[in-house]
Short mmCIF file of C-alpha atoms and ligand atoms in Angstrom, two decimals:
data_model
loop_
_atom_site.label_atom_id
_atom_site.label_comp_id
_atom_site.label_asym_id
_atom_site.label_seq_id
_atom_site.Cartn_x
_atom_site.Cartn_y
_atom_site.Cartn_z
CA UNK S 1 -39.21 63.04 39.75
CA UNK S 2 -39.10 60.82 42.79
CA UNK S 3 -41.91 58.77 41.29
CA UNK S 4 -40.14 58.65 37.93
CA UNK S 5 -37.00 57.33 39.61
CA UNK S 6 -38.90 54.67 41.55
CA UNK S 7 -40.76 53.63 38.42
CA UNK S 8 -37.48 53.42 36.50
CA UNK S 9 -35.94 51.21 39.20
CA UNK S 10 -38.86 48.77 39.19
CA UNK S 11 -39.17 48.68 35.42
CA UNK S 12 -35.40 48.37 34.92
CA UNK S 13 -35.14 45.41 37.33
CA UNK S 14 -37.70 43.51 35.22
CA UNK S 15 -36.03 44.36 31.91
CA UNK S 16 -32.62 43.33 33.20
CA UNK S 17 -33.98 40.05 34.46
CA UNK S 18 -35.64 39.39 31.13
CA UNK S 19 -32.55 39.98 28.98
CA UNK S 20 -31.95 36.55 27.43
CA UNK S 21 -28.34 36.92 26.42
CA UNK S 22 -25.39 39.28 26.76
CA UNK S 23 -26.29 41.19 23.58
CA UNK S 24 -29.82 41.92 24.80
CA UNK S 25 -28.44 42.87 28.21
CA UNK S 26 -26.05 45.38 26.65
CA UNK S 27 -28.97 46.97 24.77
CA UNK S 28 -30.88 47.31 28.07
CA UNK S 29 -27.81 48.87 29.70
CA UNK S 30 -27.48 51.50 26.97
CA UNK S 31 -31.22 52.28 27.11
CA UNK S 32 -31.06 52.80 30.90
CA UNK S 33 -27.68 54.32 31.64
CA UNK S 34 -26.36 55.50 28.25
CA UNK S 35 -25.84 59.20 27.38
CA UNK S 36 -29.30 59.31 25.82
CA UNK S 37 -30.68 56.82 28.32
CA UNK S 38 -33.69 57.01 30.55
CA UNK S 39 -31.83 57.87 33.77
CA UNK S 40 -30.02 60.74 32.02
CA UNK S 41 -33.33 61.98 30.62
CA UNK S 42 -34.74 62.17 34.19
CA UNK S 43 -31.65 63.92 35.54
CA UNK S 44 -31.90 66.58 32.84
CA UNK S 45 -35.01 67.85 34.59
CA UNK S 46 -33.00 68.61 37.78
CA UNK S 47 -32.73 72.25 36.73
CA UNK S 48 -36.41 72.76 37.43
CA UNK S 49 -36.03 71.66 41.06
CA UNK S 50 -35.75 73.91 44.09
CA UNK S 51 -32.46 74.16 45.99
CA UNK S 52 -33.85 71.98 48.83
CA UNK S 53 -35.16 69.27 46.53
CA UNK S 54 -32.01 69.01 44.39
CA UNK S 55 -29.69 67.19 46.85
CA UNK S 56 -32.46 64.79 47.84
CA UNK S 57 -33.21 63.85 44.24
CA UNK S 58 -29.49 63.77 43.47
CA UNK S 59 -29.04 61.27 46.26
CA UNK S 60 -31.93 59.14 44.95
CA UNK S 61 -30.61 59.25 41.40
CA UNK S 62 -27.19 58.06 42.54
CA UNK S 63 -28.81 55.23 44.47
CA UNK S 64 -30.81 54.31 41.36
CA UNK S 65 -27.65 54.28 39.17
CA UNK S 66 -25.78 52.18 41.76
CA UNK S 67 -28.63 49.70 41.98
CA UNK S 68 -29.02 49.37 38.21
CA UNK S 69 -25.26 48.89 37.75
CA UNK S 70 -25.33 46.17 40.40
CA UNK S 71 -28.25 44.38 38.72
CA UNK S 72 -26.62 44.65 35.29
CA UNK S 73 -23.34 43.22 36.56
CA UNK S 74 -25.05 40.32 38.31
CA UNK S 75 -27.16 39.52 35.23
CA UNK S 76 -24.09 39.75 32.99
CA UNK S 77 -22.24 37.27 35.18
CA UNK S 78 -25.20 34.86 35.19
CA UNK S 79 -25.67 35.05 31.41
CA UNK S 80 -21.92 34.60 30.82
CA UNK S 81 -21.88 31.46 32.94
CA UNK S 82 -24.95 30.11 31.14
CA UNK S 83 -23.39 30.70 27.74
CA UNK S 84 -20.14 29.02 28.73
CA UNK S 85 -22.05 26.03 30.08
CA UNK S 86 -24.08 25.79 26.87
CA UNK S 87 -20.97 25.95 24.67
CA UNK S 88 -19.16 23.33 26.73
CA UNK S 89 -22.16 21.02 26.47
CA UNK S 90 -22.35 21.50 22.70
CA UNK S 91 -18.64 20.84 22.21
CA UNK S 92 -18.44 17.75 24.38
CA UNK S 93 -16.49 14.92 22.75
CA UNK S 94 -17.99 11.54 23.50
CA UNK S 95 -14.97 9.24 23.54
CA UNK S 96 -17.22 6.21 23.90
CA UNK S 97 -18.82 6.78 20.44
CA UNK S 98 -17.73 4.20 17.84
CA UNK S 99 -15.01 5.73 15.65
CA UNK S 100 -14.90 5.72 11.85
CA UNK S 101 -12.64 2.82 10.93
CA UNK S 102 -9.75 3.51 8.54
CA UNK S 103 -9.18 0.42 6.43
CA UNK S 104 -5.48 -0.19 5.94
CA UNK S 105 -4.47 -2.04 2.79
CA UNK S 106 -1.69 -4.57 2.47
CA UNK S 107 0.46 -6.17 -0.18
CA UNK S 108 -1.03 -8.48 -2.81
CA UNK S 109 -0.03 -12.13 -2.17
CA UNK S 110 2.12 -12.11 -5.34
CA UNK S 111 4.02 -9.10 -4.00
CA UNK S 112 4.38 -10.72 -0.58
CA UNK S 113 6.10 -13.75 -2.11
CA UNK S 114 8.12 -11.70 -4.61
CA UNK S 115 9.43 -9.57 -1.75
CA UNK S 116 10.39 -12.72 0.16
CA UNK S 117 12.26 -14.10 -2.85
CA UNK S 118 14.03 -10.76 -3.39
CA UNK S 119 15.00 -10.67 0.29
CA UNK S 120 16.47 -14.18 0.09
CA UNK S 121 18.58 -13.42 -2.98
CA UNK S 122 19.63 -9.93 -1.92
CA UNK S 123 20.97 -11.66 1.20
CA UNK S 124 23.10 -13.90 -1.07
CA UNK S 125 24.61 -10.88 -2.84
CA UNK S 126 22.30 -10.72 -5.88
CA UNK S 127 20.93 -7.48 -7.28
CA UNK S 128 17.64 -6.93 -9.10
CA UNK S 129 17.67 -6.41 -12.89
CA UNK S 130 14.78 -5.63 -15.24
CA UNK S 131 14.06 -5.84 -18.95
CA UNK S 132 11.28 -4.80 -21.33
CA UNK S 133 8.01 -6.72 -21.63
CA UNK S 134 7.84 -5.87 -25.33
CA UNK S 135 10.92 -7.73 -26.48
CA UNK S 136 12.82 -8.53 -29.65
CA UNK S 137 12.54 -12.05 -30.98
CA UNK S 138 16.35 -11.98 -30.80
CA UNK S 139 16.49 -11.69 -26.99
CA UNK S 140 13.44 -13.81 -26.24
CA UNK S 141 14.48 -16.74 -28.47
CA UNK S 142 17.44 -16.35 -30.82
CA UNK S 143 20.13 -15.37 -28.30
CA UNK S 144 18.86 -18.10 -25.98
CA UNK S 145 19.74 -20.75 -28.53
CA UNK S 146 16.20 -21.01 -29.86
CA UNK S 147 16.67 -20.11 -33.54
CA UNK S 148 13.78 -19.59 -35.99
CA UNK S 149 11.90 -22.83 -36.46
CA UNK S 150 13.16 -24.42 -33.23
CA UNK S 151 10.45 -26.80 -32.02
CA UNK S 152 10.69 -25.54 -28.41
CA UNK S 153 9.27 -22.21 -29.63
CA UNK S 154 5.91 -23.93 -30.11
CA UNK S 155 5.42 -24.35 -26.37
CA UNK S 156 5.85 -20.61 -25.91
CA UNK S 157 3.52 -19.11 -28.48
CA UNK S 158 2.91 -15.47 -27.75
CA UNK S 159 1.48 -12.18 -28.99
CA UNK S 160 3.52 -10.73 -31.83
CA UNK S 161 3.77 -6.99 -32.36
CA UNK S 162 5.69 -7.44 -35.63
CA UNK S 163 7.58 -10.37 -37.15
CA UNK S 164 10.53 -9.60 -34.91
CA UNK S 165 8.92 -7.98 -31.87
CA UNK S 166 6.75 -9.75 -29.31
CA UNK S 167 5.47 -9.84 -25.75
CA UNK S 168 8.20 -11.78 -23.96
CA UNK S 169 7.30 -15.36 -23.05
CA UNK S 170 9.90 -15.63 -20.29
CA UNK S 171 12.22 -13.46 -18.21
CA UNK S 172 15.25 -15.31 -19.66
CA UNK S 173 15.92 -12.53 -22.23
CA UNK S 174 16.99 -10.35 -19.28
CA UNK S 175 19.93 -12.77 -18.84
CA UNK S 176 21.17 -11.85 -22.30
CA UNK S 177 20.62 -8.12 -21.82
CA UNK S 178 22.54 -8.21 -18.52
CA UNK S 179 25.42 -10.27 -19.94
CA UNK S 180 25.73 -7.85 -22.89
CA UNK S 181 26.07 -4.95 -20.47
CA UNK S 182 27.97 -6.37 -17.49
CA UNK S 183 31.16 -8.35 -17.19
CA UNK S 184 31.38 -11.22 -14.66
CA UNK S 185 31.00 -11.61 -11.76
CA UNK S 186 27.26 -11.35 -12.38
CA UNK S 187 24.64 -12.17 -9.79
CA UNK S 188 21.12 -10.98 -10.59
CA UNK S 189 17.49 -11.88 -10.27
CA UNK S 190 15.02 -10.45 -12.79
CA UNK S 191 11.35 -10.52 -11.81
CA UNK S 192 8.64 -9.44 -14.23
CA UNK S 193 5.54 -10.07 -16.31
CA UNK S 194 5.57 -12.56 -19.15
CA UNK S 195 2.94 -13.45 -21.74
CA UNK S 196 1.80 -16.55 -23.53
CA UNK S 197 -1.03 -17.43 -25.83
CA UNK S 198 -2.67 -19.65 -23.21
CA UNK S 199 -6.34 -19.96 -22.31
CA UNK S 200 -7.28 -19.07 -18.75
CA UNK S 201 -7.83 -21.96 -16.35
CA UNK S 202 -6.95 -22.87 -12.77
CA UNK S 203 -3.23 -23.14 -13.59
CA UNK S 204 -2.82 -20.96 -16.71
CA UNK S 205 -3.05 -17.29 -17.50
CA UNK S 206 -1.96 -15.41 -20.66
CA UNK S 207 -0.18 -13.01 -18.31
CA UNK S 208 1.90 -14.26 -15.41
CA UNK S 209 5.14 -13.52 -13.60
CA UNK S 210 8.53 -15.15 -13.55
CA UNK S 211 11.65 -14.54 -11.54
CA UNK S 212 14.83 -15.21 -13.47
CA UNK S 213 18.15 -15.82 -11.78
CA UNK S 214 21.66 -15.65 -13.27
CA UNK S 215 25.12 -16.14 -11.82
CA UNK S 216 28.24 -15.97 -13.99
CA UNK S 217 31.78 -16.07 -12.68
CA UNK S 218 34.95 -18.15 -12.84
CA UNK S 219 34.48 -21.61 -11.40
CA UNK S 220 30.67 -21.63 -11.03
CA UNK S 221 29.40 -25.22 -10.92
CA UNK S 222 26.18 -27.16 -10.53
CA UNK S 223 26.96 -27.24 -6.79
CA UNK S 224 26.41 -23.45 -6.64
CA UNK S 225 23.10 -23.87 -8.45
CA UNK S 226 22.00 -26.60 -6.06
CA UNK S 227 23.07 -24.73 -2.94
CA UNK S 228 21.37 -21.49 -3.97
CA UNK S 229 18.07 -23.12 -4.96
CA UNK S 230 18.10 -25.35 -1.88
CA UNK S 231 18.37 -22.17 0.20
CA UNK S 232 15.48 -20.62 -1.70
CA UNK S 233 13.27 -23.66 -1.04
CA UNK S 234 14.14 -23.86 2.65
CA UNK S 235 13.67 -20.15 3.28
CA UNK S 236 10.35 -20.04 1.43
CA UNK S 237 8.80 -23.32 2.52
CA UNK S 238 10.57 -24.17 5.79
CA UNK S 239 13.91 -25.63 6.91
CA UNK S 240 12.67 -29.23 6.63
CA UNK S 241 12.05 -28.82 2.87
CA UNK S 242 14.21 -31.06 0.66
CA UNK S 243 15.03 -30.43 -2.99
CA UNK S 244 15.34 -32.85 -5.89
CA UNK S 245 17.08 -32.04 -9.15
CA UNK S 246 15.75 -33.95 -12.18
CA UNK S 247 17.41 -33.92 -15.62
CA UNK S 248 15.46 -31.87 -18.16
CA UNK S 249 16.06 -29.92 -21.34
CA UNK S 250 16.18 -26.19 -21.98
CA UNK S 251 17.94 -24.90 -25.09
CA UNK S 252 19.85 -22.20 -23.18
CA UNK S 253 21.28 -24.37 -20.41
CA UNK S 254 23.47 -27.48 -20.50
CA UNK S 255 22.98 -29.53 -18.45
CA UNK S 256 19.43 -28.53 -17.55
CA UNK S 257 17.23 -29.65 -14.70
CA UNK S 258 13.86 -29.24 -13.11
CA UNK S 259 13.77 -28.69 -9.38
CA UNK S 260 11.20 -30.33 -7.12
CA UNK S 261 10.62 -29.67 -3.46
CA UNK S 262 9.35 -32.20 -0.94
CA UNK S 263 5.62 -31.67 -0.50
CA UNK S 264 5.06 -29.08 2.24
CA UNK S 265 1.66 -30.59 3.05
CA UNK S 266 2.62 -34.25 3.60
CA UNK S 267 6.39 -33.93 3.91
CA UNK S 268 6.92 -36.40 1.05
CA UNK S 269 4.58 -39.26 2.00
CA UNK S 270 2.13 -38.48 -0.80
CA UNK S 271 -1.16 -36.57 -0.58
CA UNK S 272 -3.70 -34.84 -2.88
CA UNK S 273 -1.57 -31.67 -2.86
CA UNK S 274 1.38 -33.45 -4.55
CA UNK S 275 -0.91 -35.88 -6.38
CA UNK S 276 0.57 -38.74 -4.37
CA UNK S 277 4.10 -38.00 -5.59
CA UNK S 278 5.58 -36.55 -2.42
CA UNK S 279 7.32 -33.97 -4.64
CA UNK S 280 6.21 -30.73 -6.27
CA UNK S 281 7.97 -29.20 -9.28
CA UNK S 282 8.79 -25.54 -8.72
CA UNK S 283 11.25 -24.35 -11.35
CA UNK S 284 13.59 -24.91 -14.28
CA UNK S 285 17.33 -24.32 -14.11
CA UNK S 286 20.68 -25.27 -15.55
CA UNK S 287 24.24 -24.30 -16.38
CA UNK S 288 24.28 -21.44 -18.89
CA UNK S 289 24.94 -22.89 -22.37
CA UNK S 290 28.42 -21.98 -23.72
CA UNK S 291 26.78 -20.71 -26.91
CA UNK S 292 24.69 -18.24 -24.92
CA UNK S 293 27.75 -16.99 -23.01
CA UNK S 294 29.77 -16.62 -26.20
CA UNK S 295 26.89 -14.82 -27.95
CA UNK S 296 27.01 -12.20 -25.20
CA UNK S 297 30.77 -11.74 -25.51
CA UNK S 298 31.64 -13.79 -22.42
CA UNK S 299 34.42 -16.35 -22.85
CA UNK S 300 32.93 -19.79 -22.01
CA UNK S 301 36.45 -21.21 -21.56
CA UNK S 302 37.04 -18.87 -18.66
CA UNK S 303 33.57 -18.31 -17.22
CA UNK S 304 30.64 -20.52 -16.36
CA UNK S 305 27.27 -19.78 -14.86
CA UNK S 306 23.95 -21.08 -13.70
CA UNK S 307 20.47 -19.79 -14.37
CA UNK S 308 16.96 -20.52 -13.25
CA UNK S 309 13.43 -19.35 -13.95
CA UNK S 310 10.57 -19.69 -11.51
CA UNK S 311 6.87 -18.91 -11.87
CA UNK S 312 5.74 -16.45 -9.20
CA UNK S 313 2.07 -17.48 -9.36
CA UNK S 314 3.03 -21.11 -8.81
CA UNK S 315 5.24 -20.24 -5.85
CA UNK S 316 2.52 -18.06 -4.36
CA UNK S 317 -0.13 -20.76 -4.79
CA UNK S 318 2.09 -23.27 -2.99
CA UNK S 319 3.12 -20.78 -0.34
CA UNK S 320 -0.48 -19.88 0.60
CA UNK S 321 -2.15 -23.11 -0.56
CA UNK S 322 -4.28 -21.39 -3.19
CA UNK S 323 -5.82 -23.86 -5.61
CA UNK S 324 -6.89 -21.57 -8.47
CA UNK S 325 -4.59 -19.07 -10.20
CA UNK S 326 -7.54 -16.93 -11.32
CA UNK S 327 -8.04 -15.83 -7.71
CA UNK S 328 -4.72 -13.98 -7.93
CA UNK S 329 -5.96 -11.78 -10.78
CA UNK S 330 -9.64 -11.20 -9.99
CA UNK S 331 -8.95 -8.69 -7.21
CA UNK S 332 -11.86 -9.91 -5.12
CA UNK S 333 -11.37 -8.18 -1.78
CA UNK S 334 -12.93 -11.11 0.10
CA UNK S 335 -10.06 -13.24 -1.21
CA UNK S 336 -7.24 -10.71 -1.00
CA UNK S 337 -8.27 -9.69 2.51
CA UNK S 338 -7.19 -13.12 3.79
CA UNK S 339 -3.47 -12.54 3.33
N1 LIG K 401 12.50 -19.68 -19.17
C1 LIG K 401 12.08 -21.00 -18.80
C2 LIG K 401 10.58 -21.15 -18.99
O1 LIG K 401 9.90 -20.17 -19.07
C3 LIG K 401 12.44 -21.31 -17.37
C4 LIG K 401 13.91 -21.47 -17.21
C5 LIG K 401 14.50 -22.70 -17.30
C6 LIG K 401 14.72 -20.36 -17.00
C7 LIG K 401 15.86 -22.89 -17.14
C8 LIG K 401 16.10 -20.52 -16.84
C9 LIG K 401 16.64 -21.79 -16.92
O2 LIG K 401 16.92 -19.52 -16.63
O3 LIG K 401 17.97 -21.94 -16.77
O4 LIG K 401 10.09 -22.23 -19.06
#
């Protein structure tokens, strides 16, 4: 039995050293020291021993158990440390690796300028109104003093849904809808899409955007119109911008005007941007025609108002010096990414 115990100690030391991980080591432990293990199997033979031999072997067996337990514990500690080191190495986060870039979008240039215009007018006490893009002939033309057969209709040919229903050619019908619903004082802007039967080129699109403005109250004069639009021009294009009001004709305003701004490129001296004029036309405006007011149930003897309509694409092109309107609709990221 002495020999068996020595053999077990030598053999066990090798097997413990060879256990490659904690699971294998546990299997070795059970095989050596478990209830059905090799040491137990040897001890079961103790009964055959003489009374003198028994304590000696007992002593040796205890030494063997103590030694094996020591080896197992040491190997367990070593394997545990190795496994921790391996896991830490595998989970290392290399903060110097290039990250995956999240591309953040931004507003379309038309929205950038629309938001600026809204901001300017909200600051002057206006609110934002909307109307339908599929509109009645009545609101788009008739109520704006453009009866059937009026020659000015020709310049705004559009897409008809029926004889009396069409895609609106301007945001001006929103004026009528608002005046039918609200009593003065009225102060609104109405941005939105409009449609015309125009071929696409650098300055035309069958779909574009306008921003309508309308103020109706007692005592509103052309001075209010001029002051408000002068503010718009200065806030959008810079404090040094000057405005010029030229007589014009629109059926729904009287008097009517077109508004020019001093060229933001040359300051008015004349350059290719303003085609040598020094001025750039930006919008149409006027004092709301008494017939239009009366048609909406507003007494033109008591109230007066001004209105304007401005093309958002045009404003945006001037604002960012874009020379072709098509760029605003093509959604080419190389273009849009510049704003
Ligand atoms: N609706 C006009 C157009 O599309 C622009 C316009 C002119 C609107 C004068 C107005 C205005 O409100 O008073 O050409």
